[in-house]
Coordinates of C-alpha atoms and ligand atoms in Angstrom, one line a residue:
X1 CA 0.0 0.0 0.0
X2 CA 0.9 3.5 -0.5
X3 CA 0.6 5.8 2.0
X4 CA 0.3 9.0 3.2
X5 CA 0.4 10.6 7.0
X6 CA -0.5 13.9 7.2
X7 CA 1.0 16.3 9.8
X8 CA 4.5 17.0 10.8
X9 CA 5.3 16.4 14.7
X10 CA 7.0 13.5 16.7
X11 CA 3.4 11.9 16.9
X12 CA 3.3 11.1 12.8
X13 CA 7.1 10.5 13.1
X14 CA 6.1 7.4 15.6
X15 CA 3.1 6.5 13.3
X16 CA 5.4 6.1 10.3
X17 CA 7.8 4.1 12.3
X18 CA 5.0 1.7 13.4
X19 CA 3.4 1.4 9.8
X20 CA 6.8 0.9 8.1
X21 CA 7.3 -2.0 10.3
X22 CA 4.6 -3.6 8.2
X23 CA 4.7 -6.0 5.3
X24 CA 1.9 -4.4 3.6
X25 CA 3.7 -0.9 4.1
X26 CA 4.8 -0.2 0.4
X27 CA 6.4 3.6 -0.3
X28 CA 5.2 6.2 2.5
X29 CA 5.1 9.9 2.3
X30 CA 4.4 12.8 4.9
X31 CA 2.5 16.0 4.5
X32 CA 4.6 18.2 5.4
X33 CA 6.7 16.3 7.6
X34 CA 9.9 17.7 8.9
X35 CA 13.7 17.5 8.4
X36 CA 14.1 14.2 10.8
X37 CA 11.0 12.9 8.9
X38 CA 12.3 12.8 5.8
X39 CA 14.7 9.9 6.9
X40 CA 12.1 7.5 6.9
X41 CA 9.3 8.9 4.3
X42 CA 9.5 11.2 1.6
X43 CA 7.9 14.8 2.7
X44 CA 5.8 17.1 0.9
X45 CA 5.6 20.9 2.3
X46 CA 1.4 21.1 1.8
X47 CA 0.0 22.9 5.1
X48 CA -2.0 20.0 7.1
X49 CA -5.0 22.3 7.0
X50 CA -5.0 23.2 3.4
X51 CA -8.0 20.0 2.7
X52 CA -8.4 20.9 -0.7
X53 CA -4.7 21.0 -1.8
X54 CA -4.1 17.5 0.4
X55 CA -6.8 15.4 -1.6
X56 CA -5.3 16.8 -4.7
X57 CA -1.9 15.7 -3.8
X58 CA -3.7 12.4 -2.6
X59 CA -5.3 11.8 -6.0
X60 CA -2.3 12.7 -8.0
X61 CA -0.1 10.5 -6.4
X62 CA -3.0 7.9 -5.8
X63 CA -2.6 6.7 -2.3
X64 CA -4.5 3.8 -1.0
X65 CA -4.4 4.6 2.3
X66 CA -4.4 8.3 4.4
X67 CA -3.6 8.7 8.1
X68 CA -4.7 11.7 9.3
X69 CA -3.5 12.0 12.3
X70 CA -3.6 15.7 13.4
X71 CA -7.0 17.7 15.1
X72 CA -7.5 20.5 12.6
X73 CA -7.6 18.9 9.5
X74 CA -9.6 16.4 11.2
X75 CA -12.1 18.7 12.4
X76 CA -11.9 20.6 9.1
X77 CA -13.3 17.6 7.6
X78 CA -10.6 16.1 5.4
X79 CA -11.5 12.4 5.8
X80 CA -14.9 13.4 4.4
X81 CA -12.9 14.8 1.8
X82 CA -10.9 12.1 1.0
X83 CA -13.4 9.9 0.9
X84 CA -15.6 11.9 -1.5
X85 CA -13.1 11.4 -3.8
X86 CA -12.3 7.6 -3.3
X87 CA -9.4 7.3 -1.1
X88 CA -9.7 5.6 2.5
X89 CA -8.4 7.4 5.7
X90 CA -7.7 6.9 9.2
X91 CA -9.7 8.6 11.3
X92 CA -13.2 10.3 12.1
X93 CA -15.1 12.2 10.0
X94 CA -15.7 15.9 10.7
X95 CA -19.1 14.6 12.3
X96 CA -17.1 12.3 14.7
X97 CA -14.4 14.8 15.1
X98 CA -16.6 17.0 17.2
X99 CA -16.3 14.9 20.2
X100 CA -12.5 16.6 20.2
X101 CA -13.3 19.9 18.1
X102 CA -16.7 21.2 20.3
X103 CA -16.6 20.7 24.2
X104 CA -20.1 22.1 24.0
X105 CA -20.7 18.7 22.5
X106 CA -18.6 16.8 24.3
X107 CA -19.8 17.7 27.6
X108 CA -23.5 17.4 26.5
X109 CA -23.0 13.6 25.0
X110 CA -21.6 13.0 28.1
X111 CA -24.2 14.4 30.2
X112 CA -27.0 13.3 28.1
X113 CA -26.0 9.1 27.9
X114 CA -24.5 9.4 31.6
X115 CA -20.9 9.0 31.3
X116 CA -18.9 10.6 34.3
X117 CA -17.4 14.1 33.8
X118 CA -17.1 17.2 35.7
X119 CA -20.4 19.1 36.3
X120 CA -20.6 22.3 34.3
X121 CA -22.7 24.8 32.4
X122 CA -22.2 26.2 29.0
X123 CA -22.7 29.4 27.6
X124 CA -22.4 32.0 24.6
X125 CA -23.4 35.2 26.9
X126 CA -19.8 36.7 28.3
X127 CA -21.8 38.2 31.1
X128 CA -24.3 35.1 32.2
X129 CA -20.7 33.2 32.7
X130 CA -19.7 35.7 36.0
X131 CA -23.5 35.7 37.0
X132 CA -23.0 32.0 37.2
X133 CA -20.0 32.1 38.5
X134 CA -20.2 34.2 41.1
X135 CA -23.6 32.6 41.9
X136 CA -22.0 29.2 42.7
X137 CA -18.7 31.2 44.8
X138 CA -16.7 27.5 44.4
X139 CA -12.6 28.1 43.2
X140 CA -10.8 27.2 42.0
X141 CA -13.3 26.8 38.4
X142 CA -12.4 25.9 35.0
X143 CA -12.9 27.5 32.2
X144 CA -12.9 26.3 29.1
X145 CA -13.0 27.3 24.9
X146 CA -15.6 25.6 23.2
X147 CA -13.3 25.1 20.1
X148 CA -9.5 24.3 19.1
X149 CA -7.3 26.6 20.9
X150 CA -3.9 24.6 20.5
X151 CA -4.3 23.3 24.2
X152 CA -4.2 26.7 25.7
X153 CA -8.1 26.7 25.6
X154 CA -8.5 25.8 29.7
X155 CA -8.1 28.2 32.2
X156 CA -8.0 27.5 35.6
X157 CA -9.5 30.2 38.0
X158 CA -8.3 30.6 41.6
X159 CA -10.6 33.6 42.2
X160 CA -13.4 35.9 40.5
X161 CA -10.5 38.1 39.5
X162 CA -9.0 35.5 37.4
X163 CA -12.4 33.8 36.4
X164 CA -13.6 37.5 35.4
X165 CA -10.4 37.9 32.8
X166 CA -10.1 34.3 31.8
X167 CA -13.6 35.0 30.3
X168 CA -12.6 38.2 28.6
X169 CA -9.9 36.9 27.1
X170 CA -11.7 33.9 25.7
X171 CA -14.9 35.7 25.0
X172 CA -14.6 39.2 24.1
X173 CA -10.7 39.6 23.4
X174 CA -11.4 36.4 21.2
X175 CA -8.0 35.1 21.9
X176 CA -8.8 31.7 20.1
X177 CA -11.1 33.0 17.5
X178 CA -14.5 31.2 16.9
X179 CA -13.3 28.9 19.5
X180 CA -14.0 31.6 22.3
X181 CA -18.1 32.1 21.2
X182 CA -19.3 29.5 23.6
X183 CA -17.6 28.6 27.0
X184 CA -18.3 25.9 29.3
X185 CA -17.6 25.9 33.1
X186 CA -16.9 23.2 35.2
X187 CA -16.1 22.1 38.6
X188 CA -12.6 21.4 39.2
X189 CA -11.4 18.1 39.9
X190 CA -8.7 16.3 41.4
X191 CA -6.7 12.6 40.9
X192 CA -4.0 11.6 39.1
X193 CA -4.4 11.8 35.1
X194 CA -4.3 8.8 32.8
X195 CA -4.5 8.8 29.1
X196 CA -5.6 5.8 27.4
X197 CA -5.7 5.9 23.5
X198 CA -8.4 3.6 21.8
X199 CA -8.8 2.0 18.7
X200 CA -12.3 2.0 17.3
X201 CA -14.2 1.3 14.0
X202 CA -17.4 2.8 15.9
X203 CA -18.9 -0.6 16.8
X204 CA -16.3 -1.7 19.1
X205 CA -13.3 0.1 21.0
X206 CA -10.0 -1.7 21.6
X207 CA -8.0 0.1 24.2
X208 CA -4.4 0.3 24.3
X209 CA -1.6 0.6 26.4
X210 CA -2.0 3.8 29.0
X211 CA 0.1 6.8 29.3
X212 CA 0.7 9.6 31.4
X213 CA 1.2 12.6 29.9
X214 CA 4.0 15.9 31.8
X215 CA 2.3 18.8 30.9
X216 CA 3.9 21.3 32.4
X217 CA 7.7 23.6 30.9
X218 CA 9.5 23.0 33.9
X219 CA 10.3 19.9 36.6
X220 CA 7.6 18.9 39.5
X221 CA 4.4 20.3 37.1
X222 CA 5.8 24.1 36.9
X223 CA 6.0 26.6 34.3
X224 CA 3.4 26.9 31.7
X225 CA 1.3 24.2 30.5
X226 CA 2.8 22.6 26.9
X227 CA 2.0 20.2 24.4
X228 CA 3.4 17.9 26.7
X229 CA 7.1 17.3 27.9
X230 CA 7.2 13.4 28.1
X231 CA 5.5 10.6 28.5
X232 CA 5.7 7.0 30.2
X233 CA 3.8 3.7 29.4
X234 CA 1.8 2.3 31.2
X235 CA 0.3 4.5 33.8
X236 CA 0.6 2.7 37.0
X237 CA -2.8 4.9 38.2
X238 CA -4.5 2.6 35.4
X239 CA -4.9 -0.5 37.6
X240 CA -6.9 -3.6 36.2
X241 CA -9.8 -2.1 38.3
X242 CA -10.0 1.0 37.0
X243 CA -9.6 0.1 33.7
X244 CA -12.5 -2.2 33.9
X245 CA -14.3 0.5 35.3
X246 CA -13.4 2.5 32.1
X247 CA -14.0 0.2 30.1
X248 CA -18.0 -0.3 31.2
X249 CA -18.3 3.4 32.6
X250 CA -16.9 5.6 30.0
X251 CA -15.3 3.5 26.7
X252 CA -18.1 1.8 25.4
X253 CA -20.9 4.1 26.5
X254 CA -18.6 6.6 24.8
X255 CA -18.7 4.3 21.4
X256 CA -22.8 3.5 21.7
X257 CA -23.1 6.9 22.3
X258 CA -21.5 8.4 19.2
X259 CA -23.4 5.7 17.1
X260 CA -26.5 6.7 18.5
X261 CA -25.8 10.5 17.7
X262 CA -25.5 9.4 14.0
X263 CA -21.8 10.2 14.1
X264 CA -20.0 6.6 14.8
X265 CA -16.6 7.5 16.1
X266 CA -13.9 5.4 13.5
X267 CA -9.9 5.9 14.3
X268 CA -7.8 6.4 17.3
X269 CA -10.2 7.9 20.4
X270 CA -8.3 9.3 23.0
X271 CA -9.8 9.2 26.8
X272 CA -8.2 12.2 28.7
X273 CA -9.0 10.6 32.2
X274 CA -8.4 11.6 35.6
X275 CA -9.1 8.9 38.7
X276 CA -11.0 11.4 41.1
X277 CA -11.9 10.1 44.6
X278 CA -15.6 9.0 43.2
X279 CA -13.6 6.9 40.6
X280 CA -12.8 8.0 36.6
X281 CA -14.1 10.9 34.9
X282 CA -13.3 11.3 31.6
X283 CA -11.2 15.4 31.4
X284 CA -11.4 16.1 27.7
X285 CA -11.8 13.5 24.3
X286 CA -9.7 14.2 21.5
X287 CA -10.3 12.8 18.3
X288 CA -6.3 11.4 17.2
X289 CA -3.3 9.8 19.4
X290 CA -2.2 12.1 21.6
X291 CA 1.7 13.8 21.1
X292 CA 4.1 12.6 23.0
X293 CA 1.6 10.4 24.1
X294 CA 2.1 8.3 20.4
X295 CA 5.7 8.0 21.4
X296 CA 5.8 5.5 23.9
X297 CA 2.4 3.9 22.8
X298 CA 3.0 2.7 19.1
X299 CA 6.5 1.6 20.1
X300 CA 4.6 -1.2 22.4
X301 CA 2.4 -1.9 20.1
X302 CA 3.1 -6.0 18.6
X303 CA 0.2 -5.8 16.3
X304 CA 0.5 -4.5 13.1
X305 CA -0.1 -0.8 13.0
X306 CA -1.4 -1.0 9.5
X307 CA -4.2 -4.1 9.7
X308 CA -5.5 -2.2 13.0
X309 CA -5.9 1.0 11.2
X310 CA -7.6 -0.5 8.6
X311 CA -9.5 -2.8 10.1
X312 CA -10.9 0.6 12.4
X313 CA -11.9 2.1 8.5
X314 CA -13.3 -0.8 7.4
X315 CA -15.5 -2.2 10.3
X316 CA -13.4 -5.3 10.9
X317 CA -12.1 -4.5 14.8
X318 CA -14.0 -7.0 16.2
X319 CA -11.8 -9.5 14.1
X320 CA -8.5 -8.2 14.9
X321 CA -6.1 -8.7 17.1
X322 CA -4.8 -5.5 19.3
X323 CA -1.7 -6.8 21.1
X324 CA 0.6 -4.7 23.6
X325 CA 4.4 -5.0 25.1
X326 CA 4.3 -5.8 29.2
X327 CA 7.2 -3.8 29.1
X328 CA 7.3 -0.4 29.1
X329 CA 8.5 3.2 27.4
X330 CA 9.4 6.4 28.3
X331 CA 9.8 9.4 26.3
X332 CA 11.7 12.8 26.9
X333 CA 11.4 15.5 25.4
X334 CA 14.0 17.8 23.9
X335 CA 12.5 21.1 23.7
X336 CA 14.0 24.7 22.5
X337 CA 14.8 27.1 25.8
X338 CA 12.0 29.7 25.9
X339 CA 9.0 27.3 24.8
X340 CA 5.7 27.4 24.9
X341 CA 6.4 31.4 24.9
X342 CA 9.4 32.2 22.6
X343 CA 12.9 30.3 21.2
X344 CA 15.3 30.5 18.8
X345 CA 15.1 28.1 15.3
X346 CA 18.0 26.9 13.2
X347 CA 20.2 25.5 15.7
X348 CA 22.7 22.8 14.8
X349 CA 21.6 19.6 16.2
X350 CA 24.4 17.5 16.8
X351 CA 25.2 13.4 18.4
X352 CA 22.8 11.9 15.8
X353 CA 23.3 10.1 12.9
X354 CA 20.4 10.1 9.6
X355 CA 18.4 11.7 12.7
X356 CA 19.3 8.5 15.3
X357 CA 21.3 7.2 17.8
X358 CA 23.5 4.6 15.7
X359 CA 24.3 1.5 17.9
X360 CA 21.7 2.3 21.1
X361 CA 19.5 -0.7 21.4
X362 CA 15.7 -0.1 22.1
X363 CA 15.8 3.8 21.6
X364 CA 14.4 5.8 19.1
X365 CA 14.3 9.5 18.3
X366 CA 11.5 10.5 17.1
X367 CA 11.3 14.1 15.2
X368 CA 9.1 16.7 16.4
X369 CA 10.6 20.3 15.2
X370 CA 13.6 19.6 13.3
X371 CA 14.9 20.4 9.5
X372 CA 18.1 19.9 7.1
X373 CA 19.7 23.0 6.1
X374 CA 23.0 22.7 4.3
X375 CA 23.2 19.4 5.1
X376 CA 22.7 19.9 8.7
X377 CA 20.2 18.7 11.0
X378 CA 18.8 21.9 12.8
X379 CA 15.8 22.8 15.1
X380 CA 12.6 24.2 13.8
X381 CA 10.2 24.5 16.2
X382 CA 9.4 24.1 20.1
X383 CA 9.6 21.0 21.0
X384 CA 12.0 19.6 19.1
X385 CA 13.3 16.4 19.8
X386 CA 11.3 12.8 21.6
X387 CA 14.0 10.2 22.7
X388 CA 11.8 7.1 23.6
X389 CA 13.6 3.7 25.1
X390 CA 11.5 0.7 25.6
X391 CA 12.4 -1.8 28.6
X392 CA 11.0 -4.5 30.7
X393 CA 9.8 -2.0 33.5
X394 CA 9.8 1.3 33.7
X395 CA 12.8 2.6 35.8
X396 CA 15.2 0.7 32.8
X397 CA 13.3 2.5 30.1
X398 CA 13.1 5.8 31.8
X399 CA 17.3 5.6 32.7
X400 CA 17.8 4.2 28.9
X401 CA 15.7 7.3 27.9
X402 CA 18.3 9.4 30.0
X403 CA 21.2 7.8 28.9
X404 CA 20.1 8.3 25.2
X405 CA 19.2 11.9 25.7
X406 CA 22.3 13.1 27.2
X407 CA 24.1 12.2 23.8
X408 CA 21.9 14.9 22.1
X409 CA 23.1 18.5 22.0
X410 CA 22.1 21.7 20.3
X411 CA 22.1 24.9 22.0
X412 CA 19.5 26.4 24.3
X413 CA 18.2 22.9 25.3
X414 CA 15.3 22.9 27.7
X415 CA 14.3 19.3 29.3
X416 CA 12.3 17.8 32.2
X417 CA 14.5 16.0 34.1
X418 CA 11.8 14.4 36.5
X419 CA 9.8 12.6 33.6
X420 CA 8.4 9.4 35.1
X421 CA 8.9 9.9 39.2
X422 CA 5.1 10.4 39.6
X423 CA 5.1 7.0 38.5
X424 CA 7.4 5.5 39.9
X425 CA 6.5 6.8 43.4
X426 CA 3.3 5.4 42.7
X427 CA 4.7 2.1 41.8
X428 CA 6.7 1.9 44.8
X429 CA 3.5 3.1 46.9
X430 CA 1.5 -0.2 45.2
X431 CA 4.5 -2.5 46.2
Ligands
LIG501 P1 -7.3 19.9 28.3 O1 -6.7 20.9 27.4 O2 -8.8 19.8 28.3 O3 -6.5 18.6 28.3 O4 -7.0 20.5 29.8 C1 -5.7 20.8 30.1 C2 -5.4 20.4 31.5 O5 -6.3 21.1 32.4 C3 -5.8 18.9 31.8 O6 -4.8 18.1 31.5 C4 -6.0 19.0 33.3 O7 -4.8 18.9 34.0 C5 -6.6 20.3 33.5 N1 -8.1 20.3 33.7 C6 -9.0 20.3 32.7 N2 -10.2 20.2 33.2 C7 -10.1 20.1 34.5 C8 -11.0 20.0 35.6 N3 -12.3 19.9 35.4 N4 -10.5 19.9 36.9 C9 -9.2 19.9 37.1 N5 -8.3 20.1 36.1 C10 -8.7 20.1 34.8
LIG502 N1 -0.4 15.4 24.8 C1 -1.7 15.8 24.8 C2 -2.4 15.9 23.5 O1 -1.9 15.3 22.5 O2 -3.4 16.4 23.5

């Protein structure tokens, strides 16, 4: 099969490193990829919003297969797209994509077929917000943009103060665009977080390993809030209890429910989770494998990537086998100094070789912001680097993730260096 992946971050770097490990992968491409990308697929610089110009590029070059595995285009509608014109894809349709692209309907699917989530109002009326708020007096609150805002769409409130220009920033400033018209308010909640991607052709949901996502720019959750700084696999939070819990609680009433709405959910469904004191409540759904949450998922994955993403668009997921690692992963990311605010591009990257680590067993480097100029590799964006290293348990894949980091230099390099104590303190705590 030919293929195609659209986007350009570490997560599509993983996904083409997973599908290229199967037999039925024939020549891939990326759209638009990125310098470290184009080591393992050939890249093609068409913006991953620009629908029409992708399906063009997608017909000339007739793919038989489309991964599209970032939120915008997927909320733009460019597996409808696609599909208009004859070529499968992975993932939802801009009907499905909702579930991600509108917490307006996220939260009211959830209220309405009685899946747990924080308890919350929504509103289009900048002033009804602060009646309500002020009405109910409980902080801190959270505030939220119906629409895509890039992750920077949720606002914690400690006080009316805050609540009163979190609002006017979404709502009248318009920070996010569209995405600030309506706003929904919730309680706040507390537990540790889980992330648990899903497969799902919309008749049945496969879950797979869990992740824990580190948010935050700087070490013990400080700093700004990112696109995420690492990741580990599994999340020790995720017990067999809870995950049955999921599992009859929130995965497949989440499924039934899309169905039922008319919009079946097809592709990779991802449960933002957190395990409150009255058990799991599902935080946010997006509508595509997380980033870097990809990172150390795929590279667990035994199945083949390819088969499950197919069988998801085709309606066969019931008949196919979604296999995991018991080991684990753990992935760090190398970010430019300054981000999320502002950094420097074009910095020489330097201790890889073709983009990788030559000779280190079980780690990959996975591309996020990264080009070729001149024959060198050189950053290009925020986060820039993911150095993932699989291992029977977590503390070996976490000090293999080190180990292979600290051969990486360019200047200006900004990393966590606490990625994965959360969970092992927890594991210790369960010993
Ligand atoms: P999101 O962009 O929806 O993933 O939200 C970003 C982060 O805000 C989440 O990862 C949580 O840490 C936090 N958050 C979102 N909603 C709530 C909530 N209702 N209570 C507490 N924290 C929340
Ligand atoms: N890492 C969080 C996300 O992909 O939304």
């Amino acid at each position: 099969m030919k293929i195609l992946v659209v986007g350009g971050g570490g997560r599509e770097h993983a996904i083409i490193r997973a599908l290229k490990k199967s037999p039925a992968c024939g020549e891939i491409w990326c759209a638009p990829g990125n310098g470290g990308i184009g080591y393992d697929a050939k890249c093609k610089d068409i913006k991953a919003t620009d629908v029409e110009a992708m399906v063009a590029f997608a017909k000339e070059e007739a793919f038989d297969y489309v991964v599209v595995a970032q939120d915008d285009p997927l909320a733009l509608g460019m597996v409808d797209a696609l599909a208009a014109v004859g070529i499968p894809a992975f993932g939802p349709d801009k009907a499905a994509a909702r579930i991600e692209a509108s917490k307006v309907f996220s939260k009211n699917l959830m209220k309405k077929y009685g899946i747990p989530t924080a308890d919350y109002e929504t509103f289009s009326d900048p002033a009804k917000v602060m009646d309500y708020i002020r009405a109910k007096n409980k902080y801190p609150v959270v505030i939220k943009a119906d629409g895509l805002a890039l992750g920077k769409g949720v606002l914690i409130c400690e006080d009316e103060a805050q609540a009163e220009a979190g609002v006017k920033e979404i709502m009248l400033d318009k920070k996010f665009g569209a995405s600030g018209n309506q706003v929904v308010v919730e309680e706040f909640l507390t537990g540790p977080e889980v992330s648990v991607l899903s497969f799902t052709d919309g008749k049945v949901v496969k879950p797979m390993v869990s992740s824990m996502d580190h948010k935050r720019a700087e070490d013990n959750d400080t700093g700004l809030n990112t696109g995420g700084m690492g990741t580990i696999a599994p999340n020790p939070y995720y017990t067999p209890a809870v995950a049955d819990r999921c599992m009859k609680e929130i995965f497949l009433p989440t499924i039934q429910a899309m169905a039922a709405e008319g919009c079946p959910f097809k592709g990779c469904l991802y449960f933002g989770l957190m395990i409150t004191p009255d058990g799991p409540k599902v935080i946010e759904y997006n509508c595509r494998f997380g980033d870097p949450e990809a990172q150390v998922v795929l590279p667990l994955l035994e199945s083949d990537l390819l088969t499950v993403m197919t069988a998801c668009t085709n309606g066969t997921l019931a008949d196919t086998e979604v296999k995991f690692s018991s080991g684990a992963a753990a992935c760090v990311i190398l970010a430019s100094g300054g981000y999320p605010v502002q950094y420097e591009k074009g910095k020489e990257i330097t201790g890889l070789t073709e983009g990788q680590l030559p000779g280190v067993a079980d780690v990959t480097v996975y591309h996020a912001g990264t080009a070729v100029k001149g024959g060198k590799l050189v950053t290009a964006g925020g986060r820039v680097l993911g150095v993932t290293a699989t291992a029977g348990d977590l503390p070996a894949a976490l000090a293999k993730a080190y180990q292979a980091a600290d051969q990486i230099h360019f200047d200006k390099l900004h990393r966590r260096s606490d990625i994965g104590r959360r969970a092992l303190q927890a594991l210790q705590a369960q010993k």
